[in-house]
Structures are given as C-alpha cells and as structure tokens.
Tab-separated table of C-alpha atoms and ligand atoms in Angstrom:
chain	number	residue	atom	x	y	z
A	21	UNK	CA	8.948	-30.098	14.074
A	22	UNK	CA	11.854	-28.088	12.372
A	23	UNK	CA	10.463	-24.372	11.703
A	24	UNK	CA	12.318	-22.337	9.465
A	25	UNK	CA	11.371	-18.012	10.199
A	26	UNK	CA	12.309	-16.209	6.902
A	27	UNK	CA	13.547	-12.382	7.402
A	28	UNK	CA	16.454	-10.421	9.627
A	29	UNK	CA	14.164	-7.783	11.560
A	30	UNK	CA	12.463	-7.485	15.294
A	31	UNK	CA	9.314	-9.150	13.592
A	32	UNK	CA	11.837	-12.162	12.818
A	33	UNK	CA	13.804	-12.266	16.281
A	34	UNK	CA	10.078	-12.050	18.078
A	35	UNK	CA	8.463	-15.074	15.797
A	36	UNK	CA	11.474	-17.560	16.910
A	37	UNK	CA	11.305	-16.581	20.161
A	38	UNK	CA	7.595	-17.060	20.321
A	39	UNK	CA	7.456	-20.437	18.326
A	40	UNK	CA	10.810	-21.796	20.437
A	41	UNK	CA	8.608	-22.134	23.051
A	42	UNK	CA	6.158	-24.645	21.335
A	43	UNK	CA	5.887	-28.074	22.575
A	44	UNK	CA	5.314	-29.240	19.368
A	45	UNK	CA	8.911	-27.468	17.926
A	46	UNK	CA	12.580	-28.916	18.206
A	47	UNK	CA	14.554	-26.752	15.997
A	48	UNK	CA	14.539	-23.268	14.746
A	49	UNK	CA	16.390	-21.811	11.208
A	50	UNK	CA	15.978	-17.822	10.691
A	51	UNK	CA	17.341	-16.734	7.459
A	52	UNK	CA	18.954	-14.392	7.640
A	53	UNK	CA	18.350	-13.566	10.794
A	54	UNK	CA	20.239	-11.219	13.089
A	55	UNK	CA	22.408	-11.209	16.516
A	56	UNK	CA	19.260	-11.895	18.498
A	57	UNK	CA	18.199	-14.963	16.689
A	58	UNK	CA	21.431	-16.179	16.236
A	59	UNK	CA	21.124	-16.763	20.079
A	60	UNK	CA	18.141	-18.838	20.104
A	61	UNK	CA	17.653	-20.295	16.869
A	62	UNK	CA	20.488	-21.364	13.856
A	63	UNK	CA	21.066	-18.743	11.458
A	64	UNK	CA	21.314	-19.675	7.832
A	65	UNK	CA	22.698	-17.471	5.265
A	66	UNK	CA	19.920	-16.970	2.792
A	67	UNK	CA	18.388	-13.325	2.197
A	68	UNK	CA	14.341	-13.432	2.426
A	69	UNK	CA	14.008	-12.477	-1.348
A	70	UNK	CA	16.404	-15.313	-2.187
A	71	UNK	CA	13.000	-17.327	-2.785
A	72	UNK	CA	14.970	-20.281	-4.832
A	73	UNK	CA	17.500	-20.543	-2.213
A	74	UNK	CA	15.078	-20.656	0.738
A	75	UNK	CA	12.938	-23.607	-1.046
A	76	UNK	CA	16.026	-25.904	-1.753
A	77	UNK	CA	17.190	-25.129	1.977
A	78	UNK	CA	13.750	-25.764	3.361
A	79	UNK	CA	14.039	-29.039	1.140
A	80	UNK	CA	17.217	-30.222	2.113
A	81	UNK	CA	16.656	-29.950	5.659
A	82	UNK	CA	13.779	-31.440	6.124
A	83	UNK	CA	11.851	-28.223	7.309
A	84	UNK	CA	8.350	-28.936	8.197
A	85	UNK	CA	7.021	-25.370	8.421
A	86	UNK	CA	8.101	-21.893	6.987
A	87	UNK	CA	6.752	-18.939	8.431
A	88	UNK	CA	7.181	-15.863	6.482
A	89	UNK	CA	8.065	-12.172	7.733
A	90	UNK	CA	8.679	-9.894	5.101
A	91	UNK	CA	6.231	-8.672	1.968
A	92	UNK	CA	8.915	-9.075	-0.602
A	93	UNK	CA	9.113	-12.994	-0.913
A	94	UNK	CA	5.556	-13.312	-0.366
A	95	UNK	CA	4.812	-11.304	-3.585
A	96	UNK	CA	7.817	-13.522	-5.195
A	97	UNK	CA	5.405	-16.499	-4.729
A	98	UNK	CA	7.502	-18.151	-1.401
A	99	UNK	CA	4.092	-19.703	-0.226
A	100	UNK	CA	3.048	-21.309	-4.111
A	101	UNK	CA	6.636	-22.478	-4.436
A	102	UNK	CA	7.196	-24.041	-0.629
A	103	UNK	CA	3.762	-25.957	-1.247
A	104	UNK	CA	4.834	-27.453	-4.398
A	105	UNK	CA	7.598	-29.375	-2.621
A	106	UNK	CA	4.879	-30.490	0.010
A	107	UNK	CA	6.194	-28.338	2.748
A	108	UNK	CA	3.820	-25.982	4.820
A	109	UNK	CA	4.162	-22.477	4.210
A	110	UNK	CA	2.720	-19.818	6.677
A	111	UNK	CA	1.277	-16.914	4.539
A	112	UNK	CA	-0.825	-15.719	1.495
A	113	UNK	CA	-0.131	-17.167	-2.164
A	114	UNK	CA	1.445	-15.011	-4.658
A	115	UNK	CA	-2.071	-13.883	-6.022
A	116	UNK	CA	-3.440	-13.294	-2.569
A	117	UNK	CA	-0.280	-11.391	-1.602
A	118	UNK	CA	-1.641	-8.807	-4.294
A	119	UNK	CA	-3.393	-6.836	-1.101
A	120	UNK	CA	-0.220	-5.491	-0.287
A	121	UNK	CA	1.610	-5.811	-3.401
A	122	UNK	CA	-0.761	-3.716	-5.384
A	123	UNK	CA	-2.553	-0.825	-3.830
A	124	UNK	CA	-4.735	-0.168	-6.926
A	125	UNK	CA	-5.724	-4.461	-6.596
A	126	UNK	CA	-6.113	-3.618	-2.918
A	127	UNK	CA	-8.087	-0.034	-3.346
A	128	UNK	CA	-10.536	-1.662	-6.101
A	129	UNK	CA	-11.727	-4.853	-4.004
A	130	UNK	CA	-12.323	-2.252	-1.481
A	131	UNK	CA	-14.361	-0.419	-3.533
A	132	UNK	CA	-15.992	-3.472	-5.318
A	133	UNK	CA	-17.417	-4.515	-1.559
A	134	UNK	CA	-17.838	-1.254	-0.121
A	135	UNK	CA	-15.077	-1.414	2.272
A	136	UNK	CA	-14.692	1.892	4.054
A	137	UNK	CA	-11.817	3.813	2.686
A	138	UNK	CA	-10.292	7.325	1.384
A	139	UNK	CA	-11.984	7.821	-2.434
A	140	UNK	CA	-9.691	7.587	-5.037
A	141	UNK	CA	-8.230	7.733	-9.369
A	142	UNK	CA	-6.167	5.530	-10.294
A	143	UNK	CA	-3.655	7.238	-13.151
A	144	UNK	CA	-1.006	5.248	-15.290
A	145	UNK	CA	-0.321	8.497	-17.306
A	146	UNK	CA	1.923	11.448	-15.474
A	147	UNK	CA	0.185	13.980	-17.599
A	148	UNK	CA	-3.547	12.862	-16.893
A	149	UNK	CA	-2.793	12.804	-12.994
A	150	UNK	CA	-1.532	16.152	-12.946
A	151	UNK	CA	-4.433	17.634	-15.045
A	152	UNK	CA	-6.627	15.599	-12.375
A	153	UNK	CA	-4.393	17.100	-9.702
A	154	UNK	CA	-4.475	20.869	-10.831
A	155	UNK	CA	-8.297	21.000	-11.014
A	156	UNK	CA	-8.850	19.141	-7.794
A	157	UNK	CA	-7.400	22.315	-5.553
A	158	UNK	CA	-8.136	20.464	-2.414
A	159	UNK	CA	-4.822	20.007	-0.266
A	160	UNK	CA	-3.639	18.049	1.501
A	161	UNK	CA	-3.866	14.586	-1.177
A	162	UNK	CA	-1.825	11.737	-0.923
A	163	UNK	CA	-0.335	10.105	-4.014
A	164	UNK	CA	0.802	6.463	-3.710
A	165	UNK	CA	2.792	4.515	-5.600
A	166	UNK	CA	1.259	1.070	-6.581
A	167	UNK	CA	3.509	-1.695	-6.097
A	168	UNK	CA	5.796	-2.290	-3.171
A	169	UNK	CA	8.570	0.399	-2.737
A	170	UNK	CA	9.835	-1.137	1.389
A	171	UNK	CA	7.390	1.668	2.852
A	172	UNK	CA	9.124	5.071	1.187
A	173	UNK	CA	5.929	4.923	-1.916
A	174	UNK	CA	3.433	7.312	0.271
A	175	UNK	CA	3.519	11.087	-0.414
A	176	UNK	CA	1.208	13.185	1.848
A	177	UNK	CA	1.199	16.236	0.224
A	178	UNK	CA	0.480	19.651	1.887
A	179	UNK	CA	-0.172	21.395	-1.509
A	180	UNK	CA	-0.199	21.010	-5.282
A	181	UNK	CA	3.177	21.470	-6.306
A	182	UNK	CA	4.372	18.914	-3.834
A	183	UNK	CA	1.976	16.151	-4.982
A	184	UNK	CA	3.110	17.429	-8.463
A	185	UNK	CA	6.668	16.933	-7.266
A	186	UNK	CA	5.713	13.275	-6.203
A	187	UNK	CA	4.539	12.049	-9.276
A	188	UNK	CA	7.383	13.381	-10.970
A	189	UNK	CA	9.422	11.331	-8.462
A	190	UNK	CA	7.255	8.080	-9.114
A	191	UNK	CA	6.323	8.566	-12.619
A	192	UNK	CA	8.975	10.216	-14.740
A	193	UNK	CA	12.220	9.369	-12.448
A	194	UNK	CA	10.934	6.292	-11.887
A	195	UNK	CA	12.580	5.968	-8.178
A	196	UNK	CA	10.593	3.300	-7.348
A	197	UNK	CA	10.841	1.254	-10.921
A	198	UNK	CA	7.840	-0.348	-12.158
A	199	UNK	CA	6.157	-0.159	-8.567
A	200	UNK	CA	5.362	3.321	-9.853
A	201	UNK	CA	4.271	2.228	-13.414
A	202	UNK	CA	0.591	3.142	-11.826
A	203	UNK	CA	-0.128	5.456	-8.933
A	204	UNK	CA	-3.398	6.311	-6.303
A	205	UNK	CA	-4.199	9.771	-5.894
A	206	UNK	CA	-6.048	9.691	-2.323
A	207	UNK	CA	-8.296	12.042	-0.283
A	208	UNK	CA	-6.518	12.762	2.710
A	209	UNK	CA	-8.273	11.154	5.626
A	210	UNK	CA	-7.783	12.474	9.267
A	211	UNK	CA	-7.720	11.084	12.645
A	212	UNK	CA	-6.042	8.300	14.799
A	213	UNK	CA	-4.530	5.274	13.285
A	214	UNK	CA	-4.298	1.728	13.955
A	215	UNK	CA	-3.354	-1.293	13.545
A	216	UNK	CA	-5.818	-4.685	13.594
A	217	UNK	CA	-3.825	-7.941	12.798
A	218	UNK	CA	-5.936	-11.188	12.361
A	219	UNK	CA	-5.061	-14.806	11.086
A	220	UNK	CA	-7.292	-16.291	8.873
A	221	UNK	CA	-7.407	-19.805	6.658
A	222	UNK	CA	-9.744	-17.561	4.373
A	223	UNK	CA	-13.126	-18.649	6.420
A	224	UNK	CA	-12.477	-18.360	9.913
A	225	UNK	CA	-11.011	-15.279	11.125
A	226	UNK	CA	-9.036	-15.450	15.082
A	227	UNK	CA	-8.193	-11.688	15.795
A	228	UNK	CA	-5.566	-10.133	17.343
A	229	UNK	CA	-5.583	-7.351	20.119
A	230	UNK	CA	-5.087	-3.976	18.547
A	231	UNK	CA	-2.077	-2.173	18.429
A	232	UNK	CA	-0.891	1.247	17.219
A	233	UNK	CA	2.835	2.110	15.462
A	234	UNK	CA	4.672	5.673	15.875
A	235	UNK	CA	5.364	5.728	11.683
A	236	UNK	CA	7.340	8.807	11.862
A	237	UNK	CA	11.363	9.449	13.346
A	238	UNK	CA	10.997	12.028	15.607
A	239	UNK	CA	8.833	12.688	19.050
A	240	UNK	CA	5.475	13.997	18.294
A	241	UNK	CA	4.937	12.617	15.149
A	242	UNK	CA	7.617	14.541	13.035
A	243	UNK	CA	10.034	14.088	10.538
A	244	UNK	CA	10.416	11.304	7.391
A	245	UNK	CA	7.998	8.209	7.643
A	246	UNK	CA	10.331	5.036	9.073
A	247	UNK	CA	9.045	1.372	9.443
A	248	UNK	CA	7.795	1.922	12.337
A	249	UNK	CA	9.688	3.810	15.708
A	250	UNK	CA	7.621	1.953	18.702
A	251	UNK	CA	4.252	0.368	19.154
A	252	UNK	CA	2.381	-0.444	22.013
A	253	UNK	CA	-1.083	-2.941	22.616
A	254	UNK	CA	-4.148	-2.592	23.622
A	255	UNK	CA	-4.494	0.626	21.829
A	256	UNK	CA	-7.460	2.439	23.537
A	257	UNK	CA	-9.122	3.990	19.971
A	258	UNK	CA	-9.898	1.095	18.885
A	259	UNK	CA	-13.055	1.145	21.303
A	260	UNK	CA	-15.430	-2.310	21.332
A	261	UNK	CA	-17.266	-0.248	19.476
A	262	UNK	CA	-14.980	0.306	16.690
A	263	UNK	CA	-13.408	-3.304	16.866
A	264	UNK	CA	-17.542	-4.356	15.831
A	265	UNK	CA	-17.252	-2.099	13.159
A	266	UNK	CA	-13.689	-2.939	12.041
A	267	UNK	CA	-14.790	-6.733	11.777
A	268	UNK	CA	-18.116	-6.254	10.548
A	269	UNK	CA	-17.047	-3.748	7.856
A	270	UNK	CA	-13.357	-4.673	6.917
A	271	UNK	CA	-12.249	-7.840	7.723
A	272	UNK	CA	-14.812	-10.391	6.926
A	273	UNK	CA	-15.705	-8.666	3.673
A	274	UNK	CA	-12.177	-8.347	2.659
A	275	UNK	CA	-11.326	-11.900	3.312
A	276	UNK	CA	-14.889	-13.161	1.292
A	277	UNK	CA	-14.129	-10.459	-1.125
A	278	UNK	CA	-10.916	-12.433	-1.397
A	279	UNK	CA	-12.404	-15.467	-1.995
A	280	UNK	CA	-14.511	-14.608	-4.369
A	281	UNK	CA	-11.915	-12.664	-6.098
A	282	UNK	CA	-10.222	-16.659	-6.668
A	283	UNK	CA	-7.441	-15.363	-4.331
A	284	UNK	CA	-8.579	-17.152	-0.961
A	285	UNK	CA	-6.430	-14.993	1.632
A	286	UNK	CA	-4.641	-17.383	4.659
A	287	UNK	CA	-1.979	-16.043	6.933
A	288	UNK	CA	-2.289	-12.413	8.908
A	289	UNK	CA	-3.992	-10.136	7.610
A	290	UNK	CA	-3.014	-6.488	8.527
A	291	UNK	CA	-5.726	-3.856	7.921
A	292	UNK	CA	-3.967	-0.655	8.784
A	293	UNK	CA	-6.830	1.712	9.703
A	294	UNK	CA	-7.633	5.595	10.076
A	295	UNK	CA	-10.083	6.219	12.709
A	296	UNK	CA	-12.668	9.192	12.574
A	297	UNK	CA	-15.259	10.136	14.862
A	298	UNK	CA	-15.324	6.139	15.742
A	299	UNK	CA	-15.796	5.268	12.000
A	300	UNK	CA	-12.643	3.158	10.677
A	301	UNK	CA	-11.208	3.420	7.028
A	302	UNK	CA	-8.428	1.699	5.443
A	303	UNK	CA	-5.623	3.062	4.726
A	304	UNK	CA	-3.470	-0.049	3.239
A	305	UNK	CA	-3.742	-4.104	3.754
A	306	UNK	CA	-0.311	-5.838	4.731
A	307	UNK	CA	-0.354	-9.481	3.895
A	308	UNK	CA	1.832	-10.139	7.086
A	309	UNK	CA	2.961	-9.635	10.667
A	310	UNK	CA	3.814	-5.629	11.297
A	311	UNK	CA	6.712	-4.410	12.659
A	312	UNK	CA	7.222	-3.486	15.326
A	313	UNK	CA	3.497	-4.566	16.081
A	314	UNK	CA	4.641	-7.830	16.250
A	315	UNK	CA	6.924	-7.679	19.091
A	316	UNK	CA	4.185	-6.022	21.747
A	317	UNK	CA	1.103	-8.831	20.318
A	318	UNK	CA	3.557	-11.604	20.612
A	319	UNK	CA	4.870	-10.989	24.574
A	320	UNK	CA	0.776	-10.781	25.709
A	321	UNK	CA	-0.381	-14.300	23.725
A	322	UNK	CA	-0.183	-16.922	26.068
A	323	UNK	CA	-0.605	-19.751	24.583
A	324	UNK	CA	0.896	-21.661	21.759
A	325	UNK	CA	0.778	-20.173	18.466
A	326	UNK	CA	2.204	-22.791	15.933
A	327	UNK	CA	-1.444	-24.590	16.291
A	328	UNK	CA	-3.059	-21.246	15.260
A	329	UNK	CA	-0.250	-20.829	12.074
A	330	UNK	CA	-1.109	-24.675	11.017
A	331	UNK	CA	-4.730	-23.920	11.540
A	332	UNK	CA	-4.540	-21.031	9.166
A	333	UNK	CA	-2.797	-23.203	6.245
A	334	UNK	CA	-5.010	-26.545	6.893
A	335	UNK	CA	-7.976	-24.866	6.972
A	336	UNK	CA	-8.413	-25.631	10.754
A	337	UNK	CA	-8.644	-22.209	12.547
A	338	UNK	CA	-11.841	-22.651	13.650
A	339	UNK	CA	-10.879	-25.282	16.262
A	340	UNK	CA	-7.879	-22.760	17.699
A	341	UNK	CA	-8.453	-19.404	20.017
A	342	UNK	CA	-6.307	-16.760	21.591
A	343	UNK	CA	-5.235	-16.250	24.940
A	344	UNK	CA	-4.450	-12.546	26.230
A	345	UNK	CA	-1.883	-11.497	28.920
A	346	UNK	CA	-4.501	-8.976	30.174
A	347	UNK	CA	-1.391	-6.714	30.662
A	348	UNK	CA	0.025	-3.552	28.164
A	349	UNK	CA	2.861	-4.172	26.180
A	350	UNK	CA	5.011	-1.677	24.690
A	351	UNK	CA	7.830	-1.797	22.074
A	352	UNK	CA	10.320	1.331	22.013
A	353	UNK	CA	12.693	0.991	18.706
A	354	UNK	CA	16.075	1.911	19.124
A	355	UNK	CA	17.986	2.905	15.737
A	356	UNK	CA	20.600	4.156	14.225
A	357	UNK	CA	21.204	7.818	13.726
A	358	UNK	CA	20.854	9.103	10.602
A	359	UNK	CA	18.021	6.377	9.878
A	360	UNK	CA	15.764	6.875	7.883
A	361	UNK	CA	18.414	8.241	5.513
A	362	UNK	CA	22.475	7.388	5.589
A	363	UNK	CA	23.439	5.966	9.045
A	364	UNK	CA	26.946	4.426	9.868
A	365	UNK	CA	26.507	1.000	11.214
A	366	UNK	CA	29.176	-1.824	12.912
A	367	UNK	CA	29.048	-0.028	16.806
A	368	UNK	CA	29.392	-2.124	19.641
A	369	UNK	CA	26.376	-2.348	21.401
A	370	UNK	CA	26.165	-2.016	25.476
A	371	UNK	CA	24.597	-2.739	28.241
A	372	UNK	CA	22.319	-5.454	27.173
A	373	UNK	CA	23.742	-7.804	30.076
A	374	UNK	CA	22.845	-5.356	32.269
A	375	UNK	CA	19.197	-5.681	32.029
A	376	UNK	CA	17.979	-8.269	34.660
A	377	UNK	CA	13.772	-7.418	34.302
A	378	UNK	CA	11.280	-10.109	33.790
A	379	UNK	CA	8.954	-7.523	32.118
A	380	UNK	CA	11.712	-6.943	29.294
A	381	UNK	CA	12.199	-8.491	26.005
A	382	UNK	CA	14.988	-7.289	23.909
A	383	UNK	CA	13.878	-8.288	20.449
A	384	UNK	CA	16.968	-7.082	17.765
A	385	UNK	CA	16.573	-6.163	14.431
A	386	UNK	CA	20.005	-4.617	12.844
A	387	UNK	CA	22.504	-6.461	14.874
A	388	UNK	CA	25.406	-8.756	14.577
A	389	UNK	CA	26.969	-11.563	17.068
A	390	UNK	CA	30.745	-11.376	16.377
A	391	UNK	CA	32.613	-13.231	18.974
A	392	UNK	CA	29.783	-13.133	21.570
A	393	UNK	CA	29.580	-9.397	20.891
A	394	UNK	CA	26.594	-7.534	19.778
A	395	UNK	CA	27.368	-5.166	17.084
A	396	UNK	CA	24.945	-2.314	14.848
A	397	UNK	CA	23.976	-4.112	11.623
A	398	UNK	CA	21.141	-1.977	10.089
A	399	UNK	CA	18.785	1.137	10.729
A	400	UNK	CA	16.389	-0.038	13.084
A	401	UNK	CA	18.685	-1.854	16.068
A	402	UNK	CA	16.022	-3.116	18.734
A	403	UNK	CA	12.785	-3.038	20.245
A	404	UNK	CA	13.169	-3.192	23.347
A	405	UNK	CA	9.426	-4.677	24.715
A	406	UNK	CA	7.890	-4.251	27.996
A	407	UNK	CA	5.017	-5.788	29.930
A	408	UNK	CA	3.157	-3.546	32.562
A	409	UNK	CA	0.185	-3.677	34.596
A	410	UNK	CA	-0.795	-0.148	33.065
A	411	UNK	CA	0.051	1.571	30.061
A	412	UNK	CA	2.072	3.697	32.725
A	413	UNK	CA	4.209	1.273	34.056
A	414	UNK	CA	4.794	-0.699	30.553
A	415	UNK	CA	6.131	2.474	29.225
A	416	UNK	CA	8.725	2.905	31.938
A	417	UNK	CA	9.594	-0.884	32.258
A	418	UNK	CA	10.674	-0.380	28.572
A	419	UNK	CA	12.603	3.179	29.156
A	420	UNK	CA	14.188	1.698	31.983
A	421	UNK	CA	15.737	-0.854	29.899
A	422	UNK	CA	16.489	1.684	27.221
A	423	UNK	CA	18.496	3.698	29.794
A	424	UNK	CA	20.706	0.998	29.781
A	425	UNK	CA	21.991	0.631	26.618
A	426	UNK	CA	24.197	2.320	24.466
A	427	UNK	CA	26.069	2.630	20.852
A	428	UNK	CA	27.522	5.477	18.992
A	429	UNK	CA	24.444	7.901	17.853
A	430	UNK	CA	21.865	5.886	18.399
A	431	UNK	CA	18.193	7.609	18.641
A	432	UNK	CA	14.826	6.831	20.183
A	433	UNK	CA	11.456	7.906	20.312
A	434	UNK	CA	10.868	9.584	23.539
A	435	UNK	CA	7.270	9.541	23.409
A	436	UNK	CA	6.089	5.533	22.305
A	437	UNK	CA	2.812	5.359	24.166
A	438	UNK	CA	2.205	8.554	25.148
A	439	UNK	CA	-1.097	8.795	23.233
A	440	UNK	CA	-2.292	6.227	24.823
A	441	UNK	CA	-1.799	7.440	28.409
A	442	UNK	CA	-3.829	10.540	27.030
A	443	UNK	CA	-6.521	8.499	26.349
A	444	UNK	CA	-6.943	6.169	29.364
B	28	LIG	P1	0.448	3.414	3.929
B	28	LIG	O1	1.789	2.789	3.577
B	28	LIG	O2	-0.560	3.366	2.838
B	28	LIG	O3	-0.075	2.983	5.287
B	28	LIG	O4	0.792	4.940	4.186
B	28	LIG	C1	1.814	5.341	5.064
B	28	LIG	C2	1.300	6.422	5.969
B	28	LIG	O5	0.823	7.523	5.188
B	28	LIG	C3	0.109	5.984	6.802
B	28	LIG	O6	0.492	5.320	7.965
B	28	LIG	C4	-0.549	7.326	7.074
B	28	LIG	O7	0.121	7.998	8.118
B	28	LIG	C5	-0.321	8.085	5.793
B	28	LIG	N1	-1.486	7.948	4.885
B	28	LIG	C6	-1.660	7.038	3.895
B	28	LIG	N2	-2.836	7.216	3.264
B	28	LIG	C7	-3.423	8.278	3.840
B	28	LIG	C8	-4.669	8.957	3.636
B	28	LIG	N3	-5.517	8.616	2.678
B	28	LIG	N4	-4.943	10.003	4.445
B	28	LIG	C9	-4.078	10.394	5.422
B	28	LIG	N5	-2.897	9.806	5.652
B	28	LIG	C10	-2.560	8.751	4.881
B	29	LIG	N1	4.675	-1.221	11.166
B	29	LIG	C1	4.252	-1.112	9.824
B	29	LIG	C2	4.452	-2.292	8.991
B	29	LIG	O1	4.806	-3.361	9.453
B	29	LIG	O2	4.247	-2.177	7.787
C-alpha cells in the first residue's frame, strides 16, 4: 500500500513512523511533513489545509490510504472529498468533524444525551452575554469561542472583567473571525484532566490507554495555554473505575448520539476529560489524534495499526484489538523560546546523533533537514519519547535524552510526569 500522513507536527512524524512498520505498507508521503519524516518517509510539499491540492496528489499517485492529523482539513471536508475519488480516507466526514469544529454542536449533543459536562449559554450577541455575565457573579467562568481558533479560543477567567475582556476579544475584535461569531460561557469545572483516545467505525469502539498532556508553558502548570508541553501514558486518574464510567457515560453515547444525529463518527475520537472526585466530564471532543498524546500511545501499541485505521473506515473494527507494551511512556516537548508567543526559528539543532538508547524516540515537530542538518522550523521542536519499566525510569530515559540536545533558547518542561509519580 502507498499511505499518504497529512500534517508537519510530532503527531505526523509519530504516525509514519508507526505505519512504516506495517507489513501491509511500501511507501510513505507526509505533507508537509518536517525534518523527522523527511528521514523515513517522502515529503511532499502540500500544506494540510491545502485540501484541493492533497486530493489531486493523493490521485495522481496512486495513494491507497490518507490518514489525517490536523483538525483544520478535516472540518474542510478532506475525508468527503478523498472518498469521492474512491480513495480511503482515515477520519470523520466534514459533518461529523462538527465535534471539534463547533463547541456549541459539540456542547448541545452532550446535553441532548446527558453526557456529563460543565453547564452552559450559548450567546451570539456581545451585549446579552455580558448582561448574563454581570448577574452570574460566580468566578472563575470560562468563555469559549465556538469554532476552531488552533487552541488560543479558551478564556478561563478569574473574575468578571476578564471574561468581559474575552468576549470583547472574541466578539467585537473579532480575533478569531467568524469562529467567534457564537461563544460558550462555561461553569468552571475543577480537578485532574485527561485524555481518552478511541477509534471507532461509528459502532464498534477499540480504546486506547489513557494519557494526560501538560497544556500550559511553564513547570507547574503556569503560564499561556500551548498545544501541549509533554504527555505521558498510562495516566493513573483515570482509575478502572473511571475508564467504566468514561465508556459507559461518554463514549458510546457520544458516538450513537452521533449516529443518530445523521453524522456517523469514524476515526479517533478524543474526549478530553475533567476528573472530579472519580466522576469524569467533558471538557471538549477532538475529532483526531492529540498531540503530543500521540507520540507516548503510539511507542506502547504493539501491533499493527493500519488494520485497526482500515477497520475504522470499512466498518470492520470489530474484528481488530489492541496490544499494550505494558511499559510507561513519556513524551517531553522541546520548543522554541518565546513559544507560545514570537520565537526566532532556523537554529541548528545538536546532539541528536548522540543519543544511542533503545528506550528513545525522537519524534520532531518544527524542524528542517537542510543538507543532512537538522534545523528549528516552528514553536514546538520535538518530543522526545521514552519507554520505562516505571513511570520513574520513563521520565529519566526521556531527560536523559533531553540532556543531550541543544539549540539557541530552546525551553522544556521540567516537570512532564511528575503528577503521575505523585500518584503511584
Ligand atoms: P479546551 O480547548 O476546551 O480543552 O480548553 C482548553 C483548556 O482550558 C482545557 O484543557 C482546560 O485546562 C481549560 N478548560 C476548558 N474548559 C474548562 C472548564 N469548563 N472548567 C475548567 N477548565 C476548563
Ligand atoms: N494535546 C491537545 C490536542 O491535541 O489538542
């Protein structure tokens, strides 16, 4: 088979890795791609939202499977348009994409089939949310923007003025576009989060081990929200207890809610949870891989997983299963300085030859291969991904590696799985 991986991050570089080892694969495109794929797979030229340009490659080529990473061409129909043309397309259609795409689609299903989740008012009118606002009094509240704004759309806001200040920012100066045309104004829900990733063919649901993201730039949870600073899997609050309830209470109801809804969901589906006193809520649905989730799931599967990604789109999955390196895996980002605001990139990147560990994966994100060099090419630069027999050791395969390498300002999370070490 010829596979072609659409998107440039970590996610990306981790997906051809993973699927290069298929028996049933030959080749592997990534477009774009970055440095790391470029040394295991072809890189083609053509940005993931370049949806018309992606279909006439996949159709020239030959490509027998596409396998999506990003949100973006998903919501630009990818999946619809790939399947017109007859070739297989890993990931939801445009209308089922809508879980991510559109937070008040995604907060009223919930509601509609009593999914656990924060309460909510939906607003499309500035004025009306800030009257709504100003006799509510209860801090902190969390205003969301509803369409996709690449992760900056969520406002937790310590008081009034501030969530005032945010739908100014969504509303009137429009900084999002029409993404903020409508917005959520959400109870603020405390506890742990999580992530729980599970592909589906919109019956049968094969989940994934848990997994947990560090959302924010700095140690200890502090600092602007990024797309994620490190991740690590299993993550110990999602109990068996709570992985009953998660499935019982979230997944199968969202994906026959989806069905019922005439959007049948197939792909991963990414419940991104809040867990309370052993209760889980949703916070948002992604309509793909996460990342940097991605990178620590894919190092402990086992076996094969382009059966499981043809199962989901054939309507087959019930004939596939999982198999789990009963190890820890954890993923420490390493990124630019400056990120997630202005950062200077095109640094040489070093040491990566000196890392000689069969517990390490270097998965790149924002990097470039210029003349067998690895350069800086973007905000997150790496993930550097470590197995270990405890949460313990996985941590300081992955630091170990990280003590290796070095560019001009780059920055890392010094704590990626620390809350986990707490708990076990
Ligand atoms: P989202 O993109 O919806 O996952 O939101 C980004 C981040 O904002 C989440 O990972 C949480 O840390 C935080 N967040 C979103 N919604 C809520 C909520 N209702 N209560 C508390 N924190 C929230
Ligand atoms: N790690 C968060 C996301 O993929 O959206």
């Amino acid at each position: 088979m010829k596979i072609l991986v659409v998107g440039g991050g970590g996610r990306e570089h981790a997906l051809c890795w993973k699927i290069k080892q298929s028996m049933l694969v030959k080749e592997v495109y990534c477009s774009p791609g970055n440095g790391g794929t470029a040394l295991i797979s072809q890189n083609i030229p053509i940005k993931a939202e370049d949806v018309n340009g992606i279909v006439d490659f996949a159709r020239e080529s030959k490509i027998d499977l596409v396998v999506i990473g990003p949100e973006a061409p998903l919501n630009l129909g990818l999946v619809d348009m790939l399947k017109r043309e007859g070739i297989m397309a890993f990931g939801p259609s445009k209308g089922a994409a809508m879980l991510e795409g559109s937070k008040v689609f995604a907060k009223n299903l919930m509601k509609k089939y009593n999914i656990p989740t924060a309460d909510f008012e939906i607003f499309s009118d500035p004025d009306r949310a800030k009257k709504y606002l100003l006799n509510l009094k209860k801090t902190p509240v969390v205003i969301k923007a509803d369409g996709l704004a690449a992760g900056k759309g969520v406002y937790v806001c310590k008081s009034i003025d501030e969530a005032i200040n945010a739908i100014d920012d969504i509303m009137v100066k429009k900084i999002f576009g029409s993404a903020g045309e409508r917005i959520l104004i959400e109870e603020f829900l405390e506890g742990e989060e999580a992530s729980f990733l599970v592909f589906t063919d919109g019956k049968t649901v094969l989940p994934m081990d848990s997994s947990q993201d560090h959302k924010r730039v700095f140690d200890n949870d502090e600092g602007p929200n990024t797309g994620g600073m490190g991740a690590y899997s299993p993550a110990p609050v999602v109990t068996e207890e709570v992985y009953n309830k998660v499935m019982e209470k979230i997944i199968y109801p969202t994906i026959s809610g989806m069905e019922k809804e005439g959007h049948p969901f197939k792909g991963v589906l990414y419940a991104g949870l809040m867990i309370k006193n052993n209760e889980p809520y949703v916070l948002e649905f992604n309509t793909r891989f996460g990342d940097p989730e991605t990178q620590p799931l894919l190092v402990r599967i086992k076996n094969d997983i382009v059966p499981i990604i043809i199962g989901c789109i054939d309507g087959n999955l019930h004939n596939e299963y999982l198999l789990w390196e009963q190890k820890h895996a954890v993923c420490v980002v390493i990124a630019s300085g400056g990120y997630p605001g202005e950062y200077k990139k095109g640094f040489e990147i070093r040491g990566l030859d000196q890392i000689d560990d069969d517990n390490v994966y270097i998965f790149h994100a924002g990097t470039k291969l210029i003349d067998g060099k690895i350069y800086t090419d973007g905000g997150r630069v790496l993930g550097v991904t470590a197995l270990g027999e405890t949460i313990k050791t996985a941590i300081d395969n992955a630091y170990r590696a990280v003590d290796k390498i070095s560019f001009e300002n780059m920055h890392y999370r010094k704590d990626i799985g620390k809350r986990a070490i707490d708990r076990f």
